[in-house]
Amino acid sequence: MNLFLAIFVAYVLVLVLVRIFEPRLIFFPNYPDRLDGDWHPRALPVQDVWLTASDGVRLHAWWIPHDSAKFTFLAFHGNASNIANRALTYEFLRSAPANILALEYRGYGHSEGKPDEAGIYRDAEAAYEYLVNTKRIDHKAIISFGQSLGSAVATHLAAGHQVGGVVLEAPFPSASRVARRVFWFLPGVSLLTHGQFDTQAWLKEIHVPILIVHCVQDPVIPFRFGQELYDAALPPKNFLQINGYCHEESSLIAPTQYHTALQKFLNSL
């Protein structure tokens, strides 16, 4: 009994530590380096934008215009690094042609504050309001675009705000599903993340076209997660399978295939 009690207490302590350090297990703003990357890419007409979230946190973003744009991508990146390291992705999206507002979450890049789930949703709302109120972009022309962690942010935004469409790259059903996969050796760990980043639940509240893009050999988010979300999404919806090894690099390893699918998706809006 003493041994069992000791094991139980140790296990509970491990779960408590996981809960305490949860933000550090989800957000990686300093990997590989907080300000790593090219902040002045020659191929993009980048304009620095400063936003203020509803709780007062000052945020940095890139406004990347295109003279022939019909749509505007509101881009939410993954859980590591910054927008400067994703310039090639924004080049691809801009070629649609489209404008792009690439948001830097709180605690990332040049943005202030520390990242947490509720906070990055506020950041997304600040970016959306900037497009609608400052840039006067029609909400029907806004495409909520998210990669990996950003797919949850893009879905959460689209579930509560009017957008023209949603594009999710390497998405996941929820934080609890990811936790069960990563911490398979800790039974019950998913209970600590229950209800967090619940992309699958929010998809049921979205009634605009959705495009899900996922690499078959995704080393971070299993391909089956993308398939599950596609099954859960309401129509109209499309699924783009990228045959290759990638996570947020679909547009880099299969640009022609992705561009064709994206054009078809945008033409349907």
mmCIF file of C-alpha atoms in Angstrom:
data_model
loop_
_atom_site.group_PDB
_atom_site.id
_atom_site.type_symbol
_atom_site.label_atom_id
_atom_site.label_comp_id
_atom_site.label_asym_id
_atom_site.label_seq_id
_atom_site.Cartn_x
_atom_site.Cartn_y
_atom_site.Cartn_z
ATOM 1 C CA MET A 1 0.000 0.000 0.000
ATOM 2 C CA ASN A 2 2.841 2.377 0.813
ATOM 3 C CA LEU A 3 4.432 1.692 -2.563
ATOM 4 C CA PHE A 4 1.135 2.200 -4.358
ATOM 5 C CA LEU A 5 0.530 5.446 -2.488
ATOM 6 C CA ALA A 6 4.031 6.693 -3.303
ATOM 7 C CA ILE A 7 3.561 5.915 -7.014
ATOM 8 C CA PHE A 8 0.147 7.612 -7.029
ATOM 9 C CA VAL A 9 1.463 10.756 -5.346
ATOM 10 C CA ALA A 10 4.438 10.901 -7.728
ATOM 11 C CA TYR A 11 2.114 10.517 -10.700
ATOM 12 C CA VAL A 12 -0.174 13.306 -9.474
ATOM 13 C CA LEU A 13 2.859 15.545 -8.974
ATOM 14 C CA VAL A 14 3.941 14.869 -12.565
ATOM 15 C CA LEU A 15 0.492 15.881 -13.822
ATOM 16 C CA VAL A 16 0.600 19.031 -11.696
ATOM 17 C CA LEU A 17 4.012 19.928 -13.157
ATOM 18 C CA VAL A 18 2.695 19.343 -16.671
ATOM 19 C CA ARG A 19 -0.179 21.703 -15.893
ATOM 20 C CA ILE A 20 2.109 24.367 -14.408
ATOM 21 C CA PHE A 21 4.512 24.311 -17.353
ATOM 22 C CA GLU A 22 1.779 23.816 -19.959
ATOM 23 C CA PRO A 23 2.429 27.114 -21.799
ATOM 24 C CA ARG A 24 6.058 26.103 -22.314
ATOM 25 C CA LEU A 25 4.922 22.771 -23.732
ATOM 26 C CA ILE A 26 2.602 24.451 -26.266
ATOM 27 C CA PHE A 27 4.206 27.741 -27.266
ATOM 28 C CA PHE A 28 7.776 28.004 -28.602
ATOM 29 C CA PRO A 29 8.320 31.702 -29.417
ATOM 30 C CA ASN A 30 12.074 31.426 -28.841
ATOM 31 C CA TYR A 31 12.724 28.434 -31.101
ATOM 32 C CA PRO A 32 15.066 28.542 -32.908
ATOM 33 C CA ASP A 33 15.377 32.214 -31.979
ATOM 34 C CA ARG A 34 12.678 34.781 -31.259
ATOM 35 C CA LEU A 35 13.871 37.231 -33.934
ATOM 36 C CA ASP A 36 15.362 34.686 -36.327
ATOM 37 C CA GLY A 37 14.584 35.086 -40.026
ATOM 38 C CA ASP A 38 14.472 37.780 -42.703
ATOM 39 C CA TRP A 39 12.385 40.721 -41.491
ATOM 40 C CA HIS A 40 12.795 42.557 -44.821
ATOM 41 C CA PRO A 41 12.147 39.948 -47.538
ATOM 42 C CA ARG A 42 12.819 41.414 -50.984
ATOM 43 C CA ALA A 43 10.053 39.403 -52.650
ATOM 44 C CA LEU A 44 7.323 40.823 -50.412
ATOM 45 C CA PRO A 45 6.106 44.431 -50.052
ATOM 46 C CA VAL A 46 5.957 44.093 -46.285
ATOM 47 C CA GLN A 47 4.437 46.887 -44.220
ATOM 48 C CA ASP A 48 4.847 46.745 -40.442
ATOM 49 C CA VAL A 49 1.568 47.097 -38.575
ATOM 50 C CA TRP A 50 1.021 47.602 -34.852
ATOM 51 C CA LEU A 51 -2.197 46.456 -33.225
ATOM 52 C CA THR A 52 -3.556 46.530 -29.682
ATOM 53 C CA ALA A 53 -5.475 43.552 -28.290
ATOM 54 C CA SER A 54 -8.558 44.072 -26.113
ATOM 55 C CA ASP A 55 -6.465 43.566 -22.963
ATOM 56 C CA GLY A 56 -3.931 46.216 -24.000
ATOM 57 C CA VAL A 57 -1.157 43.976 -25.348
ATOM 58 C CA ARG A 58 0.708 45.581 -28.263
ATOM 59 C CA LEU A 59 1.074 43.288 -31.270
ATOM 60 C CA HIS A 60 3.159 43.288 -34.410
ATOM 61 C CA ALA A 61 1.930 42.111 -37.796
ATOM 62 C CA TRP A 62 2.817 42.252 -41.472
ATOM 63 C CA TRP A 63 0.445 43.787 -43.984
ATOM 64 C CA ILE A 64 1.374 42.428 -47.417
ATOM 65 C CA PRO A 65 -0.801 44.000 -50.131
ATOM 66 C CA HIS A 66 -1.424 42.955 -53.714
ATOM 67 C CA ASP A 67 -2.878 45.405 -56.250
ATOM 68 C CA SER A 68 -5.006 42.701 -57.891
ATOM 69 C CA ALA A 69 -6.211 41.058 -54.705
ATOM 70 C CA LYS A 70 -9.771 39.810 -54.476
ATOM 71 C CA PHE A 71 -9.242 38.095 -51.124
ATOM 72 C CA THR A 72 -7.226 38.743 -47.980
ATOM 73 C CA PHE A 73 -5.624 35.943 -45.983
ATOM 74 C CA LEU A 74 -5.608 36.516 -42.234
ATOM 75 C CA ALA A 75 -2.658 34.249 -41.473
ATOM 76 C CA PHE A 76 -2.004 32.482 -38.157
ATOM 77 C CA HIS A 77 1.278 30.557 -37.964
ATOM 78 C CA GLY A 78 2.322 27.501 -35.957
ATOM 79 C CA ASN A 79 3.592 27.294 -32.392
ATOM 80 C CA ALA A 80 7.286 27.944 -33.051
ATOM 81 C CA SER A 81 9.365 30.840 -34.362
ATOM 82 C CA ASN A 82 7.829 33.910 -36.025
ATOM 83 C CA ILE A 83 6.339 35.410 -39.194
ATOM 84 C CA ALA A 84 9.764 36.260 -40.637
ATOM 85 C CA ASN A 85 10.526 32.555 -40.915
ATOM 86 C CA ARG A 86 7.380 32.022 -42.967
ATOM 87 C CA ALA A 87 7.983 34.568 -45.723
ATOM 88 C CA LEU A 88 7.957 31.830 -48.389
ATOM 89 C CA THR A 89 4.479 30.749 -47.280
ATOM 90 C CA TYR A 90 3.252 34.329 -47.587
ATOM 91 C CA GLU A 91 4.823 34.602 -51.048
ATOM 92 C CA PHE A 92 2.790 31.570 -52.061
ATOM 93 C CA LEU A 93 -0.470 32.929 -50.646
ATOM 94 C CA ARG A 94 0.082 36.363 -52.191
ATOM 95 C CA SER A 95 0.413 34.769 -55.637
ATOM 96 C CA ALA A 96 -3.275 33.800 -55.463
ATOM 97 C CA PRO A 97 -3.398 36.899 -55.901
ATOM 98 C CA ALA A 98 -4.329 38.062 -52.419
ATOM 99 C CA ASN A 99 -3.465 40.443 -49.621
ATOM 100 C CA ILE A 100 -2.072 38.999 -46.406
ATOM 101 C CA LEU A 101 -2.191 40.128 -42.811
ATOM 102 C CA ALA A 102 0.308 37.907 -40.983
ATOM 103 C CA LEU A 103 -0.221 38.175 -37.242
ATOM 104 C CA GLU A 104 2.500 37.749 -34.641
ATOM 105 C CA TYR A 105 0.996 36.332 -31.441
ATOM 106 C CA ARG A 106 1.741 37.942 -28.091
ATOM 107 C CA GLY A 107 5.190 36.916 -26.896
ATOM 108 C CA TYR A 108 6.326 36.100 -30.443
ATOM 109 C CA GLY A 109 8.676 38.123 -32.613
ATOM 110 C CA HIS A 110 8.235 41.829 -31.930
ATOM 111 C CA SER A 111 4.891 41.467 -30.143
ATOM 112 C CA GLU A 112 4.663 42.165 -26.426
ATOM 113 C CA GLY A 113 3.217 39.963 -23.666
ATOM 114 C CA LYS A 114 3.301 36.234 -22.996
ATOM 115 C CA PRO A 115 1.390 33.640 -25.015
ATOM 116 C CA ASP A 116 -1.613 31.763 -23.662
ATOM 117 C CA GLU A 117 -4.721 30.337 -25.291
ATOM 118 C CA ALA A 118 -7.173 33.089 -24.354
ATOM 119 C CA GLY A 119 -4.590 35.718 -25.253
ATOM 120 C CA ILE A 120 -3.915 34.552 -28.794
ATOM 121 C CA TYR A 121 -7.669 34.500 -29.470
ATOM 122 C CA ARG A 122 -7.731 38.169 -28.445
ATOM 123 C CA ASP A 123 -4.802 38.756 -30.781
ATOM 124 C CA ALA A 124 -6.727 37.162 -33.653
ATOM 125 C CA GLU A 125 -9.753 39.363 -32.974
ATOM 126 C CA ALA A 126 -7.554 42.477 -32.989
ATOM 127 C CA ALA A 127 -6.189 41.469 -36.401
ATOM 128 C CA TYR A 128 -9.693 40.798 -37.738
ATOM 129 C CA GLU A 129 -10.940 44.169 -36.500
ATOM 130 C CA TYR A 130 -7.963 45.864 -38.170
ATOM 131 C CA LEU A 131 -8.916 44.353 -41.522
ATOM 132 C CA VAL A 132 -12.593 45.228 -41.200
ATOM 133 C CA ASN A 133 -12.388 48.644 -39.512
ATOM 134 C CA THR A 134 -9.065 50.071 -40.707
ATOM 135 C CA LYS A 135 -8.463 48.403 -44.069
ATOM 136 C CA ARG A 136 -12.204 48.273 -44.832
ATOM 137 C CA ILE A 137 -11.947 44.717 -46.114
ATOM 138 C CA ASP A 138 -15.323 43.070 -46.731
ATOM 139 C CA HIS A 139 -15.676 40.187 -44.276
ATOM 140 C CA LYS A 140 -16.696 37.952 -47.205
ATOM 141 C CA ALA A 141 -13.249 38.548 -48.710
ATOM 142 C CA ILE A 142 -11.361 37.474 -45.563
ATOM 143 C CA ILE A 143 -9.900 33.953 -45.571
ATOM 144 C CA SER A 144 -9.037 32.687 -42.099
ATOM 145 C CA PHE A 145 -5.795 30.766 -42.681
ATOM 146 C CA GLY A 146 -4.061 28.712 -40.014
ATOM 147 C CA GLN A 147 -1.090 26.369 -39.871
ATOM 148 C CA SER A 148 -0.689 23.753 -37.114
ATOM 149 C CA LEU A 149 -1.420 25.595 -33.833
ATOM 150 C CA GLY A 150 -2.676 28.478 -35.960
ATOM 151 C CA SER A 151 -5.364 26.191 -37.401
ATOM 152 C CA ALA A 152 -7.099 26.255 -33.999
ATOM 153 C CA VAL A 153 -6.844 30.057 -33.922
ATOM 154 C CA ALA A 154 -8.211 30.357 -37.463
ATOM 155 C CA THR A 155 -11.109 28.032 -36.662
ATOM 156 C CA HIS A 156 -11.937 29.788 -33.392
ATOM 157 C CA LEU A 157 -12.026 33.139 -35.195
ATOM 158 C CA ALA A 158 -14.211 31.838 -38.029
ATOM 159 C CA ALA A 159 -16.647 30.259 -35.570
ATOM 160 C CA GLY A 160 -17.365 33.650 -34.011
ATOM 161 C CA HIS A 161 -16.818 36.118 -36.864
ATOM 162 C CA GLN A 162 -17.943 36.453 -40.451
ATOM 163 C CA VAL A 163 -15.346 35.335 -42.984
ATOM 164 C CA GLY A 164 -15.480 34.205 -46.588
ATOM 165 C CA GLY A 165 -13.679 30.911 -46.108
ATOM 166 C CA VAL A 166 -11.272 28.902 -43.972
ATOM 167 C CA VAL A 167 -8.015 27.188 -44.937
ATOM 168 C CA LEU A 168 -6.404 24.875 -42.377
ATOM 169 C CA GLU A 169 -2.952 23.421 -42.906
ATOM 170 C CA ALA A 170 -1.826 20.511 -40.688
ATOM 171 C CA PRO A 171 -4.716 20.937 -38.231
ATOM 172 C CA PHE A 172 -5.509 18.876 -35.123
ATOM 173 C CA PRO A 173 -8.846 18.019 -33.432
ATOM 174 C CA SER A 174 -8.011 19.369 -29.956
ATOM 175 C CA ALA A 175 -5.228 19.841 -27.437
ATOM 176 C CA SER A 176 -6.366 16.752 -25.546
ATOM 177 C CA ARG A 177 -5.952 14.565 -28.638
ATOM 178 C CA VAL A 178 -2.431 15.870 -29.161
ATOM 179 C CA ALA A 179 -1.644 15.433 -25.455
ATOM 180 C CA ARG A 180 -2.739 11.792 -25.558
ATOM 181 C CA ARG A 181 -0.429 11.214 -28.510
ATOM 182 C CA VAL A 182 2.612 13.034 -27.137
ATOM 183 C CA PHE A 183 2.231 12.002 -23.477
ATOM 184 C CA TRP A 184 0.915 8.489 -24.123
ATOM 185 C CA PHE A 185 2.819 7.311 -21.029
ATOM 186 C CA LEU A 186 0.751 9.595 -18.751
ATOM 187 C CA PRO A 187 -2.824 8.264 -18.544
ATOM 188 C CA GLY A 188 -5.242 11.058 -17.740
ATOM 189 C CA VAL A 189 -3.053 13.863 -19.086
ATOM 190 C CA SER A 190 -5.709 14.711 -21.685
ATOM 191 C CA LEU A 191 -8.051 15.712 -18.846
ATOM 192 C CA LEU A 192 -5.751 18.638 -18.088
ATOM 193 C CA THR A 193 -6.265 20.006 -21.592
ATOM 194 C CA HIS A 194 -9.947 19.185 -21.966
ATOM 195 C CA GLY A 195 -11.724 21.838 -24.012
ATOM 196 C CA GLN A 196 -8.525 23.592 -25.063
ATOM 197 C CA PHE A 197 -7.858 24.391 -28.729
ATOM 198 C CA ASP A 198 -11.015 22.448 -29.583
ATOM 199 C CA THR A 199 -10.879 22.804 -33.350
ATOM 200 C CA GLN A 200 -13.245 19.910 -33.973
ATOM 201 C CA ALA A 201 -16.015 21.472 -31.872
ATOM 202 C CA TRP A 202 -15.643 24.913 -33.466
ATOM 203 C CA LEU A 203 -15.780 23.464 -36.985
ATOM 204 C CA LYS A 204 -19.421 22.552 -36.347
ATOM 205 C CA GLU A 205 -20.214 26.264 -36.017
ATOM 206 C CA ILE A 206 -18.652 27.250 -39.349
ATOM 207 C CA HIS A 207 -20.907 27.463 -42.393
ATOM 208 C CA VAL A 208 -18.492 28.831 -44.990
ATOM 209 C CA PRO A 209 -16.307 26.751 -47.357
ATOM 210 C CA ILE A 210 -13.372 24.982 -45.734
ATOM 211 C CA LEU A 211 -10.166 23.662 -47.274
ATOM 212 C CA ILE A 212 -8.026 21.287 -45.208
ATOM 213 C CA VAL A 213 -4.450 20.619 -46.309
ATOM 214 C CA HIS A 214 -2.338 17.870 -44.759
ATOM 215 C CA CYS A 215 0.869 16.025 -45.582
ATOM 216 C CA VAL A 216 0.669 12.240 -45.503
ATOM 217 C CA GLN A 217 4.005 12.072 -43.688
ATOM 218 C CA ASP A 218 3.524 14.866 -41.170
ATOM 219 C CA PRO A 219 6.099 14.396 -38.382
ATOM 220 C CA VAL A 220 4.199 16.619 -35.930
ATOM 221 C CA ILE A 221 0.444 16.288 -36.504
ATOM 222 C CA PRO A 222 -0.687 12.868 -37.785
ATOM 223 C CA PHE A 223 -2.362 12.801 -41.192
ATOM 224 C CA ARG A 224 -5.371 11.046 -39.662
ATOM 225 C CA PHE A 225 -6.058 14.141 -37.534
ATOM 226 C CA GLY A 226 -6.617 16.160 -40.699
ATOM 227 C CA GLN A 227 -8.926 13.456 -42.027
ATOM 228 C CA GLU A 228 -10.922 13.440 -38.783
ATOM 229 C CA LEU A 229 -11.420 17.187 -38.977
ATOM 230 C CA TYR A 230 -12.519 16.953 -42.580
ATOM 231 C CA ASP A 231 -15.134 14.378 -41.573
ATOM 232 C CA ALA A 232 -16.323 16.651 -38.733
ATOM 233 C CA ALA A 233 -16.538 19.815 -40.861
ATOM 234 C CA LEU A 234 -19.801 20.949 -42.415
ATOM 235 C CA PRO A 235 -20.039 21.170 -46.206
ATOM 236 C CA PRO A 236 -18.946 22.728 -48.477
ATOM 237 C CA LYS A 237 -15.501 21.345 -47.758
ATOM 238 C CA ASN A 238 -12.421 20.047 -49.564
ATOM 239 C CA PHE A 239 -9.414 17.993 -48.516
ATOM 240 C CA LEU A 240 -5.991 18.324 -50.143
ATOM 241 C CA GLN A 241 -3.636 15.412 -49.532
ATOM 242 C CA ILE A 242 0.042 16.238 -49.992
ATOM 243 C CA ASN A 243 2.115 13.118 -50.626
ATOM 244 C CA GLY A 244 5.348 13.898 -48.880
ATOM 245 C CA TYR A 245 7.163 14.613 -45.632
ATOM 246 C CA CYS A 246 6.201 18.024 -44.312
ATOM 247 C CA HIS A 247 4.324 19.906 -41.629
ATOM 248 C CA GLU A 248 3.850 23.605 -42.483
ATOM 249 C CA GLU A 249 5.715 23.265 -45.776
ATOM 250 C CA SER A 250 2.948 21.991 -48.086
ATOM 251 C CA SER A 251 3.205 25.031 -50.361
ATOM 252 C CA LEU A 252 6.959 24.514 -50.635
ATOM 253 C CA ILE A 253 7.054 20.818 -51.526
ATOM 254 C CA ALA A 254 3.928 20.752 -53.721
ATOM 255 C CA PRO A 255 3.357 24.348 -54.902
ATOM 256 C CA THR A 256 1.590 23.474 -58.174
ATOM 257 C CA GLN A 257 -0.803 20.985 -56.586
ATOM 258 C CA TYR A 258 -1.543 23.325 -53.686
ATOM 259 C CA HIS A 259 -1.968 26.367 -55.958
ATOM 260 C CA THR A 260 -4.447 24.526 -58.173
ATOM 261 C CA ALA A 261 -6.519 23.401 -55.178
ATOM 262 C CA LEU A 262 -6.383 26.849 -53.607
ATOM 263 C CA GLN A 263 -7.511 28.551 -56.840
ATOM 264 C CA LYS A 264 -10.407 26.139 -57.162
ATOM 265 C CA PHE A 265 -11.348 26.842 -53.555
ATOM 266 C CA LEU A 266 -11.190 30.632 -53.950
ATOM 267 C CA ASN A 267 -13.172 30.495 -57.203
ATOM 268 C CA SER A 268 -15.957 28.713 -55.350
ATOM 269 C CA LEU A 269 -16.407 31.521 -52.826
#
